[in-house]
């Protein structure tokens, strides 16, 4: 009888450890488990806890606005403002990236943002060349938005 209960206890212990590792939010409050994982378990995004919780759509709007600002400012010859907007463009792109699952799309979007920033920072941004870059970035942003919408549950 002792052996049986030991085996049973072993199986239970393994099950508990497994559920802790999987973060299924087992109801036992163990010391090793901070309460933070409790709320994580109640969220329905069990598929990837690494996904940021905020909605990426407003970020896409910010991205669009930054992009339009850069183009406007370069055309108006406001280099300093354009550089600020371009920096904003890249930082917003970086905020959106964790929400994306498509690696090649991520790459292209980041590259497009950095290219725009680089050409603005070079101090001799050609408005028509910049418009071309901005257009291709907008296409990527459309794809990104579609991609993000297809992922949101």
Short mmCIF file of C-alpha atoms in Angstrom, two decimals:
data_model
loop_
_atom_site.label_atom_id
_atom_site.label_comp_id
_atom_site.label_asym_id
_atom_site.label_seq_id
_atom_site.Cartn_x
_atom_site.Cartn_y
_atom_site.Cartn_z
CA UNK A 1 0.00 0.00 0.00
CA UNK A 2 2.85 2.42 0.81
CA UNK A 3 4.29 1.93 -2.64
CA UNK A 4 0.98 2.73 -4.30
CA UNK A 5 0.48 5.97 -2.42
CA UNK A 6 4.06 7.00 -3.11
CA UNK A 7 3.54 6.47 -6.82
CA UNK A 8 0.26 8.33 -6.67
CA UNK A 9 1.90 11.17 -4.79
CA UNK A 10 4.74 11.23 -7.33
CA UNK A 11 2.27 11.46 -10.18
CA UNK A 12 0.41 14.26 -8.42
CA UNK A 13 3.62 16.13 -7.71
CA UNK A 14 4.59 15.86 -11.38
CA UNK A 15 1.15 17.07 -12.43
CA UNK A 16 1.42 20.08 -10.13
CA UNK A 17 4.90 20.92 -11.38
CA UNK A 18 3.74 20.54 -14.98
CA UNK A 19 0.79 22.82 -14.45
CA UNK A 20 3.04 25.41 -12.80
CA UNK A 21 5.51 25.23 -15.65
CA UNK A 22 2.71 25.49 -18.17
CA UNK A 23 1.33 28.40 -16.18
CA UNK A 24 -2.17 26.98 -16.21
CA UNK A 25 -2.73 29.05 -13.09
CA UNK A 26 -3.21 26.12 -10.75
CA UNK A 27 -5.20 27.31 -7.77
CA UNK A 28 -2.53 26.34 -5.23
CA UNK A 29 -0.67 29.43 -4.11
CA UNK A 30 2.91 28.28 -4.04
CA UNK A 31 5.68 30.58 -2.91
CA UNK A 32 7.44 30.33 -6.25
CA UNK A 33 4.42 31.63 -8.09
CA UNK A 34 3.95 35.40 -8.01
CA UNK A 35 0.31 36.53 -8.16
CA UNK A 36 1.05 38.14 -11.54
CA UNK A 37 0.82 34.78 -13.30
CA UNK A 38 -2.65 34.38 -11.86
CA UNK A 39 -4.04 37.23 -13.97
CA UNK A 40 -2.05 36.01 -16.95
CA UNK A 41 -3.77 32.65 -16.69
CA UNK A 42 -7.19 34.26 -16.57
CA UNK A 43 -6.49 36.12 -19.82
CA UNK A 44 -7.59 34.03 -22.77
CA UNK A 45 -4.35 34.38 -24.69
CA UNK A 46 -2.88 31.14 -23.51
CA UNK A 47 -1.19 30.67 -26.87
CA UNK A 48 1.55 33.17 -26.16
CA UNK A 49 2.02 34.96 -22.90
CA UNK A 50 4.72 37.08 -24.53
CA UNK A 51 2.22 39.00 -26.64
CA UNK A 52 1.77 42.52 -25.33
CA UNK A 53 -1.71 43.15 -24.00
CA UNK A 54 -2.28 46.59 -25.49
CA UNK A 55 -4.09 47.00 -28.77
CA UNK A 56 -1.66 47.57 -31.64
CA UNK A 57 -4.24 49.38 -33.79
CA UNK A 58 -3.78 52.83 -32.20
CA UNK A 59 -0.03 52.33 -32.71
CA UNK A 60 -0.65 51.75 -36.40
CA UNK A 61 -2.53 55.06 -36.49
CA UNK A 62 0.42 56.76 -34.78
CA UNK A 63 2.73 55.15 -37.29
CA UNK A 64 0.66 56.50 -40.14
CA UNK A 65 0.62 59.96 -38.61
CA UNK A 66 4.40 59.99 -38.06
CA UNK A 67 4.93 58.89 -41.62
CA UNK A 68 2.72 61.65 -43.00
CA UNK A 69 4.41 64.19 -40.73
CA UNK A 70 7.85 63.20 -42.00
CA UNK A 71 6.79 63.61 -45.62
CA UNK A 72 5.06 66.95 -44.92
CA UNK A 73 8.01 68.30 -42.95
CA UNK A 74 10.60 67.25 -45.52
CA UNK A 75 8.57 68.91 -48.26
CA UNK A 76 8.35 72.05 -46.15
CA UNK A 77 12.09 71.94 -45.51
CA UNK A 78 11.61 71.48 -41.74
CA UNK A 79 14.56 69.16 -41.30
CA UNK A 80 14.64 69.22 -37.49
CA UNK A 81 10.94 68.42 -37.20
CA UNK A 82 11.23 65.76 -39.87
CA UNK A 83 14.08 64.13 -37.94
CA UNK A 84 11.95 64.09 -34.79
CA UNK A 85 9.02 62.57 -36.65
CA UNK A 86 11.31 60.00 -38.28
CA UNK A 87 12.67 59.01 -34.87
CA UNK A 88 9.08 58.70 -33.65
CA UNK A 89 8.30 56.56 -36.69
CA UNK A 90 11.05 54.09 -35.81
CA UNK A 91 10.16 53.98 -32.12
CA UNK A 92 6.48 53.37 -32.89
CA UNK A 93 7.52 50.65 -35.34
CA UNK A 94 9.49 49.05 -32.52
CA UNK A 95 6.38 49.14 -30.32
CA UNK A 96 4.27 47.42 -32.96
CA UNK A 97 6.80 44.70 -33.70
CA UNK A 98 6.17 42.50 -30.63
CA UNK A 99 2.55 42.23 -31.78
CA UNK A 100 3.55 40.78 -35.14
CA UNK A 101 4.08 37.12 -35.86
CA UNK A 102 5.22 37.45 -39.46
CA UNK A 103 9.01 37.72 -39.31
CA UNK A 104 9.58 38.88 -42.87
CA UNK A 105 6.88 41.52 -42.59
CA UNK A 106 8.45 42.71 -39.33
CA UNK A 107 11.79 42.95 -41.08
CA UNK A 108 10.45 44.92 -44.01
CA UNK A 109 8.50 47.31 -41.81
CA UNK A 110 11.51 48.01 -39.59
CA UNK A 111 13.77 48.42 -42.61
CA UNK A 112 11.36 50.86 -44.25
CA UNK A 113 11.13 52.97 -41.08
CA UNK A 114 14.90 53.01 -40.62
CA UNK A 115 15.47 53.90 -44.29
CA UNK A 116 13.13 56.86 -43.94
CA UNK A 117 14.87 57.94 -40.75
CA UNK A 118 18.31 57.59 -42.34
CA UNK A 119 17.38 59.59 -45.41
CA UNK A 120 15.86 62.34 -43.24
CA UNK A 121 18.91 62.36 -40.96
CA UNK A 122 21.31 62.56 -43.88
CA UNK A 123 20.11 66.15 -44.18
CA UNK A 124 19.58 65.90 -47.91
CA UNK A 125 16.28 64.06 -48.06
CA UNK A 126 14.86 64.29 -51.54
CA UNK A 127 11.10 64.80 -51.10
CA UNK A 128 10.19 62.68 -54.12
CA UNK A 129 12.51 59.85 -53.10
CA UNK A 130 11.10 60.10 -49.60
CA UNK A 131 7.57 59.92 -50.94
CA UNK A 132 8.48 56.66 -52.65
CA UNK A 133 9.84 55.27 -49.40
CA UNK A 134 6.78 56.51 -47.54
CA UNK A 135 4.49 54.81 -50.08
CA UNK A 136 6.22 51.49 -49.70
CA UNK A 137 6.10 51.86 -45.93
CA UNK A 138 2.36 52.58 -46.15
CA UNK A 139 1.86 49.38 -48.15
CA UNK A 140 3.75 47.49 -45.45
CA UNK A 141 1.62 49.18 -42.80
CA UNK A 142 -1.54 48.06 -44.60
CA UNK A 143 -0.23 44.50 -44.65
CA UNK A 144 0.73 44.82 -41.00
CA UNK A 145 -2.71 46.08 -40.04
CA UNK A 146 -4.35 43.18 -41.88
CA UNK A 147 -1.89 40.80 -40.27
CA UNK A 148 -2.58 42.22 -36.79
CA UNK A 149 -6.35 42.09 -37.32
CA UNK A 150 -6.17 38.49 -38.43
CA UNK A 151 -4.35 37.68 -35.20
CA UNK A 152 -6.55 39.52 -32.74
CA UNK A 153 -9.20 37.30 -31.23
#
